[in-house]
Coordinates of C-alpha atoms and ligand atoms in Angstrom, one line a residue:
Chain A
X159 CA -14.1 72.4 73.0
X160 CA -16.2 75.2 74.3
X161 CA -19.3 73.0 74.9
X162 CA -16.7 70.8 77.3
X163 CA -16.1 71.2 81.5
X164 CA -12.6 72.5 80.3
X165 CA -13.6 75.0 77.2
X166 CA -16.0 76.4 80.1
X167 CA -13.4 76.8 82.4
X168 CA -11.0 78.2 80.0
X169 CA -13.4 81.0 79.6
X170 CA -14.2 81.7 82.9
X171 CA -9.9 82.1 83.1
X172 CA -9.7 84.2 80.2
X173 CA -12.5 86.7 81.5
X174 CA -10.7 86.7 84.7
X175 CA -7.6 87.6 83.7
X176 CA -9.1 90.7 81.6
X177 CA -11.3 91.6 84.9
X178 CA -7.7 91.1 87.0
X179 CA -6.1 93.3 84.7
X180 CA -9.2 96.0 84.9
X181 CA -8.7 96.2 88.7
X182 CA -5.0 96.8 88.6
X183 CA -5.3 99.7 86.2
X184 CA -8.6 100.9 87.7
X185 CA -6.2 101.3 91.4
X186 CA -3.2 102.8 89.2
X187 CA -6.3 105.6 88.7
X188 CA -7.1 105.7 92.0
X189 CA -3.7 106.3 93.4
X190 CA -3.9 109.8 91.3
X191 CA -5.6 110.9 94.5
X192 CA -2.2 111.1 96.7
X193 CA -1.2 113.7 93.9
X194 CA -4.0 116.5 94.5
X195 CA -7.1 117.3 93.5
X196 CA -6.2 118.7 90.2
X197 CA -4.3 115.1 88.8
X198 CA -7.1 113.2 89.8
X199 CA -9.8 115.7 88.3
X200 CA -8.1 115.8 85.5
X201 CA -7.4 112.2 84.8
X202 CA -11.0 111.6 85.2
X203 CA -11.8 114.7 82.9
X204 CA -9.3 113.2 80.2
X205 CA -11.2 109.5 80.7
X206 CA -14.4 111.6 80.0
X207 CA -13.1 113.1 77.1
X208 CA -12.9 110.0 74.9
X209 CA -16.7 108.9 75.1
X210 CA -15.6 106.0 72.7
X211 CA -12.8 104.7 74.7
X212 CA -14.9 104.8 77.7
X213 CA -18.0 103.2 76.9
X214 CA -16.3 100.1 74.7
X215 CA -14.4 99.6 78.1
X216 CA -17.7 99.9 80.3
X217 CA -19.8 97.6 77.6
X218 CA -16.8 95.3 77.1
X219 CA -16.5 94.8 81.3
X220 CA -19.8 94.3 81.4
X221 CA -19.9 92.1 79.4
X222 CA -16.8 90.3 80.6
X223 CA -18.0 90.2 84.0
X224 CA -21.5 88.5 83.0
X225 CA -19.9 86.0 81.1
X226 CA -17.6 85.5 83.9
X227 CA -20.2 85.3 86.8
X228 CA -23.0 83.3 84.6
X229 CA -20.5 80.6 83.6
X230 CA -19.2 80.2 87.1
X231 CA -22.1 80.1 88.6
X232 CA -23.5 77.2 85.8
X233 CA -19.8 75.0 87.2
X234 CA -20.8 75.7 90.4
X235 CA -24.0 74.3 90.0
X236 CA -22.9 71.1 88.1
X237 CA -19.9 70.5 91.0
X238 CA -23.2 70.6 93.4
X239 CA -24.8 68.0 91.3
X240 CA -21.5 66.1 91.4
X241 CA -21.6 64.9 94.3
X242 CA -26.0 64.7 95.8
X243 CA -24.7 62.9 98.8
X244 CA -22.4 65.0 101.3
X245 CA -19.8 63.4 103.7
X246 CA -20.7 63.3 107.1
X247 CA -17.3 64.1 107.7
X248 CA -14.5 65.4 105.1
X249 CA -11.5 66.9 106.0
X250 CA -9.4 69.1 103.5
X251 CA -5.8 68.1 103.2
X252 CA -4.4 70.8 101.0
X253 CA -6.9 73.1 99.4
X254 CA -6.8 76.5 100.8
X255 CA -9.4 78.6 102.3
X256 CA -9.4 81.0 99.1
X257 CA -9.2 78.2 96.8
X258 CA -12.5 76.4 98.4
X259 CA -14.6 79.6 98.9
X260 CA -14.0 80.8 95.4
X261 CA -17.8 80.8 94.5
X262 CA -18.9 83.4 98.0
X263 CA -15.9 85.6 97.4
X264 CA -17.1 85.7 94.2
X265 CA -20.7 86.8 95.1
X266 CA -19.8 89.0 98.2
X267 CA -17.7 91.0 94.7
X268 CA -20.2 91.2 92.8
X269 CA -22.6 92.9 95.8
X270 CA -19.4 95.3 96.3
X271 CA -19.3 96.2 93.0
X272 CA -22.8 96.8 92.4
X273 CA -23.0 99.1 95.7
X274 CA -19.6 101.0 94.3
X275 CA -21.5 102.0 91.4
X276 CA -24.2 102.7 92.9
X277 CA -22.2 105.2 95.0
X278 CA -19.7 107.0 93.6
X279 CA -20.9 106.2 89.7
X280 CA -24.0 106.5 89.5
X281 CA -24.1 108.1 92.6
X282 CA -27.7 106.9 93.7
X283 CA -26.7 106.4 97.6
X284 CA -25.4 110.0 97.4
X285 CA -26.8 112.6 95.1
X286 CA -25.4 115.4 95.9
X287 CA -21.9 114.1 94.7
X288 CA -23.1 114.8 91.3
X289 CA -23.4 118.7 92.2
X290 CA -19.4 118.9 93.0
X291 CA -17.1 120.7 90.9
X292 CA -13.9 121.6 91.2
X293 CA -11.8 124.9 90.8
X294 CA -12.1 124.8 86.9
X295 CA -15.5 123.7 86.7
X296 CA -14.8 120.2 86.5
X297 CA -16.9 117.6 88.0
X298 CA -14.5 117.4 91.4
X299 CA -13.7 113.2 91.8
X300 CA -11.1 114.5 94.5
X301 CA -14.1 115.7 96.5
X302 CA -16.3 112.7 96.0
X303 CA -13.9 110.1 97.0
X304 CA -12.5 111.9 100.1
X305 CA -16.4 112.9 101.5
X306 CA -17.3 109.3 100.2
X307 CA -14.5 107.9 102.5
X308 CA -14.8 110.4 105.4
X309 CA -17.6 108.3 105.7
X310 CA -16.2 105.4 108.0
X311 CA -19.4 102.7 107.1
X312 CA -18.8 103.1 103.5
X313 CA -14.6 102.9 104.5
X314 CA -14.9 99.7 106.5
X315 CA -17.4 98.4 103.8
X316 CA -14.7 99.4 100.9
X317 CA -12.0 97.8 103.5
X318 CA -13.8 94.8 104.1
X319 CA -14.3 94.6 100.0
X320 CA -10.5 94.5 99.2
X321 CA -9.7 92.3 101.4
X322 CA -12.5 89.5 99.8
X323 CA -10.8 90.6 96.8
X324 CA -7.3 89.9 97.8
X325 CA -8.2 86.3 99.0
X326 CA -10.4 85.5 95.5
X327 CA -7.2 87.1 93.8
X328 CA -4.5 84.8 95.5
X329 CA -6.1 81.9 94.1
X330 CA -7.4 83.6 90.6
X331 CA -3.8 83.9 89.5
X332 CA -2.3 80.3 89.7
X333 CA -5.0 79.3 89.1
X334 CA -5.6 80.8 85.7
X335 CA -2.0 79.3 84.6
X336 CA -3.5 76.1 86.0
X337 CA -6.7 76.1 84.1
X338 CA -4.7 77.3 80.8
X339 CA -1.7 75.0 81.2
X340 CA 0.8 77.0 81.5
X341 CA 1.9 75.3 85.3
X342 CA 4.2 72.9 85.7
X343 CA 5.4 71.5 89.4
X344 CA 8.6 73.7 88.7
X345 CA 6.6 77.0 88.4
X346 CA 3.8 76.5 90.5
X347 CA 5.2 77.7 93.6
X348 CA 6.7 80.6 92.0
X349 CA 3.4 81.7 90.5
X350 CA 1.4 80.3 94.0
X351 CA 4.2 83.3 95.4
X352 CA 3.2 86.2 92.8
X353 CA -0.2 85.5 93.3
X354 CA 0.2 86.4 96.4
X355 CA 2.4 89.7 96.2
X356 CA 0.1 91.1 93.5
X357 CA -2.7 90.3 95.7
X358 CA -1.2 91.8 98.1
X359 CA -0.2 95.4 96.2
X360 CA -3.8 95.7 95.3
X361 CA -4.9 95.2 98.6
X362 CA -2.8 97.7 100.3
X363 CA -3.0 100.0 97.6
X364 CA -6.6 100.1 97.7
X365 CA -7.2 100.1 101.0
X366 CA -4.4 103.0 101.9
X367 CA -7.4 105.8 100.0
X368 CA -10.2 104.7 102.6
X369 CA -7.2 104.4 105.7
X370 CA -5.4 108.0 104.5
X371 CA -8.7 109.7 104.2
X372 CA -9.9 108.3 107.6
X373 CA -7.0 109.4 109.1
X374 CA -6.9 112.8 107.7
X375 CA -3.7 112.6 105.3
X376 CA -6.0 112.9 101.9
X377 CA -7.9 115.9 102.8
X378 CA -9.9 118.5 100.9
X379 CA -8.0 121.6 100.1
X380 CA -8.1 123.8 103.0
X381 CA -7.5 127.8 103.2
X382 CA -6.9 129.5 100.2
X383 CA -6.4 128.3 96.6
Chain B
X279 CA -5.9 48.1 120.7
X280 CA -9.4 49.1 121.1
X281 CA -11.1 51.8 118.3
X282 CA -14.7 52.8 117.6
X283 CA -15.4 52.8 114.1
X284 CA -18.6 54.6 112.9
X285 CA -19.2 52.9 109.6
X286 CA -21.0 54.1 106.9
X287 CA -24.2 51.1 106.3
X288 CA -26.4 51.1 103.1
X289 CA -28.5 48.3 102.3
X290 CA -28.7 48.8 98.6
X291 CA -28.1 51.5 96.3
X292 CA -31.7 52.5 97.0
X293 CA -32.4 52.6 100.4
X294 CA -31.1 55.3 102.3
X295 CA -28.0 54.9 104.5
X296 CA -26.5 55.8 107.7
X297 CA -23.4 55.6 109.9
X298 CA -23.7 52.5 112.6
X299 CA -21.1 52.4 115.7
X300 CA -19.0 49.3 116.8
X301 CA -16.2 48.3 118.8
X302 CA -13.0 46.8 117.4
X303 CA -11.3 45.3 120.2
X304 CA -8.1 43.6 120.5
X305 CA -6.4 45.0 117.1
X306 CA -3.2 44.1 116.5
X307 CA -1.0 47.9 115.3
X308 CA 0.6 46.0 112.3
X309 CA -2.9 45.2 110.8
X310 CA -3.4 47.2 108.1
X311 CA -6.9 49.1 107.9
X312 CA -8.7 46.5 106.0
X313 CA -7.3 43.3 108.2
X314 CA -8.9 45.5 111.1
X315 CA -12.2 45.2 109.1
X316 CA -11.6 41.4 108.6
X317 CA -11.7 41.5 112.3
X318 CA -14.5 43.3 112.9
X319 CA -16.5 41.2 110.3
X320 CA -15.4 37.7 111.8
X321 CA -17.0 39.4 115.0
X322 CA -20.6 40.5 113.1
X323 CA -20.5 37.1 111.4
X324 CA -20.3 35.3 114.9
X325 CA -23.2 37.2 116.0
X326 CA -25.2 36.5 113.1
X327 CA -25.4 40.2 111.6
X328 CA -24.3 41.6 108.1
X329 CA -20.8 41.8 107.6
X330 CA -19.6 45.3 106.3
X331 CA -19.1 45.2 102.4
X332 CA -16.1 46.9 101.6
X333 CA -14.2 46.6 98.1
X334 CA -10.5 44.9 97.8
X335 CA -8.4 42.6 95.9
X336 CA -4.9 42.9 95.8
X337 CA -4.2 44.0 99.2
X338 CA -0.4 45.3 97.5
X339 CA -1.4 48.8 96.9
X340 CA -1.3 48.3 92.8
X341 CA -5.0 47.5 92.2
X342 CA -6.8 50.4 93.0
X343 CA -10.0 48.8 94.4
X344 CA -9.7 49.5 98.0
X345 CA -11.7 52.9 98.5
X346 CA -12.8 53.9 102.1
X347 CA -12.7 57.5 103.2
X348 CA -11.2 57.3 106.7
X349 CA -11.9 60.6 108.9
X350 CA -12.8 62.6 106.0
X351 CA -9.9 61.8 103.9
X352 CA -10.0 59.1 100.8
X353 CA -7.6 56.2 101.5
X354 CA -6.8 58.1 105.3
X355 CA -4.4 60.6 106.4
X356 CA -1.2 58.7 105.5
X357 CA -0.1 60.6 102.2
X358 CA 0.8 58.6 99.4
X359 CA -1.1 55.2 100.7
X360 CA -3.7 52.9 99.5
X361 CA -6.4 51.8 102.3
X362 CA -4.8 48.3 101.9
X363 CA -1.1 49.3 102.7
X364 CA -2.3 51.6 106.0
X365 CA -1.7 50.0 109.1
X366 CA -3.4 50.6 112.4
X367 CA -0.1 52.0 114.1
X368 CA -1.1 55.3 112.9
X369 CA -4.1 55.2 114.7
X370 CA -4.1 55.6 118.6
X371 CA -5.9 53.4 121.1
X372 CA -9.4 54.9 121.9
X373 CA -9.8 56.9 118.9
X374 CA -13.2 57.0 117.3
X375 CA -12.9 56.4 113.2
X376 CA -15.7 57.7 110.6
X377 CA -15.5 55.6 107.5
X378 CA -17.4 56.8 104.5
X379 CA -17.4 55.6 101.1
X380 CA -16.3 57.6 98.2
X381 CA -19.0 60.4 97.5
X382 CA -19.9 61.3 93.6
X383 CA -23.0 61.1 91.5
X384 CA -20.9 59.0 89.0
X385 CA -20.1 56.3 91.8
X386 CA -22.9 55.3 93.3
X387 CA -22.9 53.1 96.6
X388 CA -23.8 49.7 95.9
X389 CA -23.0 48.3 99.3
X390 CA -22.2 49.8 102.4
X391 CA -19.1 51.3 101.8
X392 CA -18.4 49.7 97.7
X393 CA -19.0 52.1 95.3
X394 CA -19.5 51.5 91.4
X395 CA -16.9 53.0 89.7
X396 CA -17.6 51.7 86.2
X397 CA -17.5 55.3 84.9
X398 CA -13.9 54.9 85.1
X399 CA -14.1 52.3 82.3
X400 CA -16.1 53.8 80.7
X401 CA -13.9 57.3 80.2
X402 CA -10.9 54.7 79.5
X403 CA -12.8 52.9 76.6
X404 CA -13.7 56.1 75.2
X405 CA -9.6 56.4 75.0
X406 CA -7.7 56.0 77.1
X407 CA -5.5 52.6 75.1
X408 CA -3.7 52.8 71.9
X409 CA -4.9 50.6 68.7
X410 CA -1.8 49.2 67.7
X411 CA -0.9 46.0 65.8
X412 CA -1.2 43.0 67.4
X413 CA 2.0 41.0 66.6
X414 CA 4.9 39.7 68.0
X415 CA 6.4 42.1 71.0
X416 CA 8.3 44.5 69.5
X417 CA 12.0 44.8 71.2
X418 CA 12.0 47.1 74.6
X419 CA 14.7 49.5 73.1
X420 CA 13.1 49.7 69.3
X421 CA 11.9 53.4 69.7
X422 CA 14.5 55.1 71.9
X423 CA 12.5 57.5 74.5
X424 CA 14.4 60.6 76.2
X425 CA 14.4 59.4 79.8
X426 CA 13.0 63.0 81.2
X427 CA 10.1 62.0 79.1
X428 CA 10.0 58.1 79.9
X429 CA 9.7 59.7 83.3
X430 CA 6.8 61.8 82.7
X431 CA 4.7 58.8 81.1
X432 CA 5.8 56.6 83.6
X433 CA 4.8 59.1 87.0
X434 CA 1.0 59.2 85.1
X435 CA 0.7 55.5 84.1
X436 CA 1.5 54.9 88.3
X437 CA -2.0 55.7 88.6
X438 CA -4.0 52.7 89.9
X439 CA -7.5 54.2 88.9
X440 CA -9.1 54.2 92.9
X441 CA -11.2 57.3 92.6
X442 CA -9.8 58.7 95.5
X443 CA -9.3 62.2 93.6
X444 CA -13.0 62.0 92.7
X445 CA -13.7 61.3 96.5
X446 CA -11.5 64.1 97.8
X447 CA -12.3 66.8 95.4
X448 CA -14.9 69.4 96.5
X449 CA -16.5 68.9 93.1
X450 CA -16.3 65.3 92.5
X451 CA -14.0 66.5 89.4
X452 CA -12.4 63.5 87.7
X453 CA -9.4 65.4 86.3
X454 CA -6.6 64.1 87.7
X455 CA -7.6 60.3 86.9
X456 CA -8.0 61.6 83.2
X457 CA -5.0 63.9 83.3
X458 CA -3.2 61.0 84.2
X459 CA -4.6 58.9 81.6
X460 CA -4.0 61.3 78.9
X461 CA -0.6 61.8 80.4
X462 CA 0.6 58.8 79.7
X463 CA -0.1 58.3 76.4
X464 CA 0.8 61.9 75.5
X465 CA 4.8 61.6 76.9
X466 CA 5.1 58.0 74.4
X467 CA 5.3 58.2 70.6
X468 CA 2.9 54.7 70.6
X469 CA 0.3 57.6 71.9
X470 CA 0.8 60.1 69.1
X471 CA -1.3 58.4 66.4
X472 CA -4.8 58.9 68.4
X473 CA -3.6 62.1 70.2
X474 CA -6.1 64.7 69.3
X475 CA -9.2 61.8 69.2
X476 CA -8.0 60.0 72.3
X477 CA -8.5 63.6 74.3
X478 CA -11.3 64.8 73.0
X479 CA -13.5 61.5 73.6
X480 CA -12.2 60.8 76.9
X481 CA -13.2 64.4 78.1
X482 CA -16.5 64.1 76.9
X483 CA -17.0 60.9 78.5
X484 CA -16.0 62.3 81.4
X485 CA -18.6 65.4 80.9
X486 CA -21.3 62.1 79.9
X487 CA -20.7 60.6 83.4
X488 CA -21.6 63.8 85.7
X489 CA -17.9 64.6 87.3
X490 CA -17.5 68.3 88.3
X491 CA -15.1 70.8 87.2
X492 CA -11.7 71.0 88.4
X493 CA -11.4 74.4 90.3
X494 CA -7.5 73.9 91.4
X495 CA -7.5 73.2 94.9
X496 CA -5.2 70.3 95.1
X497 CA -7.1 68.3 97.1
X498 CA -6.6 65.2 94.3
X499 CA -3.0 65.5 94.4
X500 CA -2.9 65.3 98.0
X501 CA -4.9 62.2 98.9
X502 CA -3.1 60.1 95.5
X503 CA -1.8 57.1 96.7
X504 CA 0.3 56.8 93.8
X505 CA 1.3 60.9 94.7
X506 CA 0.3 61.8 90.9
X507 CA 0.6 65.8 90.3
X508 CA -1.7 68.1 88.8
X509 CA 0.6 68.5 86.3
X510 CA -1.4 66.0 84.1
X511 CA -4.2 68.4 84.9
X512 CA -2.7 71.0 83.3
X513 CA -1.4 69.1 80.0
X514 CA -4.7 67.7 80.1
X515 CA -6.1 71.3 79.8
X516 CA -3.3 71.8 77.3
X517 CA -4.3 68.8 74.9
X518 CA -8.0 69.4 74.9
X519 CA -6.6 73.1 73.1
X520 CA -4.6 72.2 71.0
X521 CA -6.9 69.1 69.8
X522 CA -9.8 71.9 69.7
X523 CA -7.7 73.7 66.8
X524 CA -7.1 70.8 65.0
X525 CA -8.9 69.4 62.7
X526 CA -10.4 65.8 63.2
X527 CA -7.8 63.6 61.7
X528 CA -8.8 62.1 58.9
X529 CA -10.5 57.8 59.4
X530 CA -7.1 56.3 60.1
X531 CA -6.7 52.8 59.4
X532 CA -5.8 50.8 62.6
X533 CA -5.5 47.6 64.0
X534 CA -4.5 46.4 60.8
X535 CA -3.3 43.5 59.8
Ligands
SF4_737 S1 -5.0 59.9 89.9 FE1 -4.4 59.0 91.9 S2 -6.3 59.2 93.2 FE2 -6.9 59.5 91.1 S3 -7.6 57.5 90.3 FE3 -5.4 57.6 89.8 S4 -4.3 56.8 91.5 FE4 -6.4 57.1 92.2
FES738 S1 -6.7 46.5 97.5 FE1 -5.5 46.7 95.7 S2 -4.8 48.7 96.0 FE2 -5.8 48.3 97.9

C-alpha cells in the first residue's frame, strides 16, 4: 500500500490535514493580539512554559511538513515523467486554477514560511526583536508583531502569503476527502463550499493583523501604563 | 464548409513529429469529426501523399478506439462525446482546428495521431475480470441486486476504455479508467471473491506502466464520453485501504470445474 501512487498520496493528505489544522490554531494565537499586549504576551509566555509541549509540536511539524513537501515533490516529478511530450495546445475544461498550481503555491509556502521564521522566530532579519520585553519582563510578542507589521514590505509580503495560502487551501480540503475516499457526487459540492469558507476565515483573519496594524488600530500602548 | 486543420504528423514512434496545416473544403455540418478526416484523406490519397492515420472502429460511440484531442480537449469540446459521434455543426466555417493525439508516456504514438494504448490491457489482465465457472448462463434474476447498487456498477462498466482521462489529466493519471474498472466489479457480488487481489494488482499495474498520480482536478470527469464520475476515484482510493489491511486471502480455488 504505501509503496503504491495512492499510499503516497494518502500520506501527502494525512500530513496535510495535520499542517491545515496547525495553521488554524496557530491564527486562533494570533488573533490574541486584538486583546492587548498582556493576552498575547502571556499566551506566548504560557506556550514557553511547557518546553515539552512545545518542542514535540515544533519536531513533529517539521517533520510533518518534510514528509509532506518531499513526497509531493517525488508525485510531482513522476506526473512530469507521465507525460515527456507536451500538447501544443491543451485546454482545461474543469480543473481550477488552485487545483492545477498546487505544486508553486506549494513552494512559494514553503519560501514564506521559511522567511516567517526567519523573522519573527528566529528573528535573524531583525535582531533587535529579541531585546523586547514587556511590562513584566516578558519577552514582548505584542511588540514584535506590531513593529514587524508597521513594516508595510514585510505586511504586503505576509499579505501576499495568505492569500497563496488561501488558494492552495481551497483545493487542500476536498481534495483530502477526495484522496481519502470520503467524497461522493452528493457531498462534493458541499465540501468544494467549506473549502472554500475555511479558506476564506483564515485568509481574512490573517491578513486583518498586517491591515489593523497598517492602519493604526493594533498599536503599541501609548501614554501611561 | 471550409476549416483548417493543423494535424499532428509522426512518421513512426521514433522519428520526431510535428503539426502540418491543410484545408478541408466543402464539409458537409452533419459529418461527424472523423467522416471530415475521411474527407480530407480521399483528398491526400488523390494527390499521392500519406493519408492521416487515425484510430477507429465502431463509429457508435461504444468502442472506445477513436482518440483525437481536438483544440486541446480529448474527444473535443462537446461534453459527454466520443470523437466518432461529434459532428462538424459544432464547428464554424473558417475556424482553424489543432488535432493532437493523446499525450502519456504509457501511450506512445505509433502513427500520426494512433496511440498504443495496450497498457490498458495490461492493468485489466492484471484484474480487472472475474474467474468464475464456465457453465451454462446462470438466470438474469438468480442473485437479486439492490437497484441503487445495479446502478452504481452499471454508471462504471459504461466506460469504453478510450484514454481520454489519461489524455486530459495534467498528470497523465489513469485513475478514473481504473476507478471505473474497480467500480464495477466492487458494486456486484460476482466481484466480491477477488475484491482485495483484484485492487491491489490492478494499481500496481497501473504504477508498472508509468501513469501519474491523480491530484483531483476533474479534468477526467469532464472530457468522459461515457460522463463517468470521480466517484470511482474515490472508492478506488477506498479499496486499495481497506485491501491494504487485509490480509492476502488465502490461494482460492477458481475456475473450477
Ligand atoms: S473513464 Fe471515461 S475517459 Fe477514461 S477510459 Fe473510461 S470512458 Fe474513457
Ligand atoms: S470509434 Fe468506437 S467509440 Fe469512436
Amino acid at each position: 500500500m504505501w509503496k503504491t501512487s495512492i499510499g503516497l498520496k494518502l500520506i501527502v493528505a494525512v500530513t496535510g490535514v495535520l499542517l491545515y489544522l496547525f495553521v488554524i490554531g496557530h491564527m486562533i494565537g494570533n488573533l490574541q493580539v486584538y486583546l492587548g499586549p498582556n493576552a498575547l504576551n502571556t499566551y506566548a509566555e504560557k506556550l514557553r512554559a511547557l518546553p515539552p509541549l512545545l518542542w514535540t509540536v515544533r519536531i513533529g511539524l517539521l517533520v510533518i511538513a518534510v514528509v509532506h513537501i518531499t513526497l509531493t515533490i517525488t508525485l510531482a516529478f513522476q506526473n512530469r515523467a507521465a507525460r515527456p511530450i507536451r500538447y501544443v495546445r491543451k485546454e482545461a475544461v474543469e480543473a481550477s486554477v488552485s487545483s492545477r498550481t498546487m505544486v508553486y503555491s506549494g513552494l512559494a509556502l514553503l519560501g514564506f514560511v521559511v522567511y516567517h521564521l526567519l523573522h519573527l522566530t528566529w528573528k535573524l532579519t531583525n535582531p533587535q526583536y529579541a531585546s523586547l520585553r514587556d511590562a513584566h519582563d516578558r519577552p514582548d510578542v505584542y511588540a514584535m508583531v506590531v513593529l514587524g507589521f508597521q513594516n508595510p514590505v514585510a505586511s504586503v509580503i505576509y499579505i501576499a502569503a495568505m492569500i497563496v495560502l488561501g488558494f492552495h487551501f481551497t483545493h487542500a480540503f476536498s481534495s483530502f476527502f477526495q484522496t481519502v475516499g470520503w467524497s461522493t457526487p452528493r457531498t462534493r459540492p458541499t465540501l468544494e463550499r467549506v473549502a472554500l469558507i475555511l479558506a476564506a476565515i483564515i485568509v481574512v483573519g490573517n491578513i486583518s493583523i498586517p491591515l489593523s496594524i497598517l492602519l493604526g488600530v493594533v498599536h503599541l500602548p501609548t501614554g501611561g501604563m | 464548409m471550409n476549416l483548417t486543420l493543423r494535424v499532428w504528423r509522426q512518421k513512426s514512434p521514433r522519428e520526431a513529429g510535428r503539426l502540418v496545416t491543410y484545408q478541408a473544403r466543402d464539409i458537409i455540418p452533419d459529418m461527424s469529426f472523423l467522416e471530415m478526416l475521411d474527407v480530407v484523406n480521399e483528398g491526400l490519397i488523390l494527390k499521392g501523399e500519406d493519408p492521416i492515420a487515425f484510430d477507429h472502429d465502431c463509429r457508435e460511440g461504444i468502442c472506445g478506439m477513436c482518440s483525437l484531442v481536438i483544440n486541446g480537449v480529448p474527444h473535443g469540446h462537446q461534453s459527454g462525446t466520443t470523437v466518432c459521434q461529434l459532428h462538424m455543426r459544432h464547428f464554424h466555417d473558417g475556424q482553424t482546428i489543432t488535432i493532437e493525439p493523446w499525450r502519456a508516456r504509457p501511450f506512445p504514438v505509433l502513427k500520426d495521431l494512433i496511440i498504443d494504448r495496450s497498457a490498458f490491457d495490461r492493468i485489466i489482465q492484471a484484474g480487472g475480470f472475474t474467474s468464475v465457472n464456465a457453465g451454462g448462463a446462470p438466470d438474469a434474476n438468480a442473485i437479486p441486486i439492490p437497484k441503487e447498487e445495479a446502478e452504481l456498477a452499471m454508471d462504471a462498466a459504461a466506460c469504453i476504455g478510450c484514454g481520454a482521462c489519461v489524455a486530459a489529466c495534467k498528470n497523465a493519471s489513469a485513475m478514473l479508467f481504473v476507478g471505473a474498472k474497480v467500480s464495477q466489479f466492487l458494486h456486484l457480488p460476482q466481484g466480491h471473491p477477488e475484491r482485495e487481489a483484484r485492487v491491489r494488482n490492478m494499481v500496481a499495474a497501473m504504477d508498472r506502466e508509468g501513469f501519474g498520480n491523480c491530484t483531483n482536478t476533474y479534468e477526467c470527469e469532464a472530457v468522459c464520453p461515457k460522463n463517468i464520475s470521480v466517484r470511482v476515484i474515490a472508492e478506488l482510493n477506498r479499496e486499495l485501504r481497506r485491501a491494504a489491511f487485509r490480509p492476502p486471502p488465502a490461494k482460492r480455488a477458481v475456475g473450477a470445474g
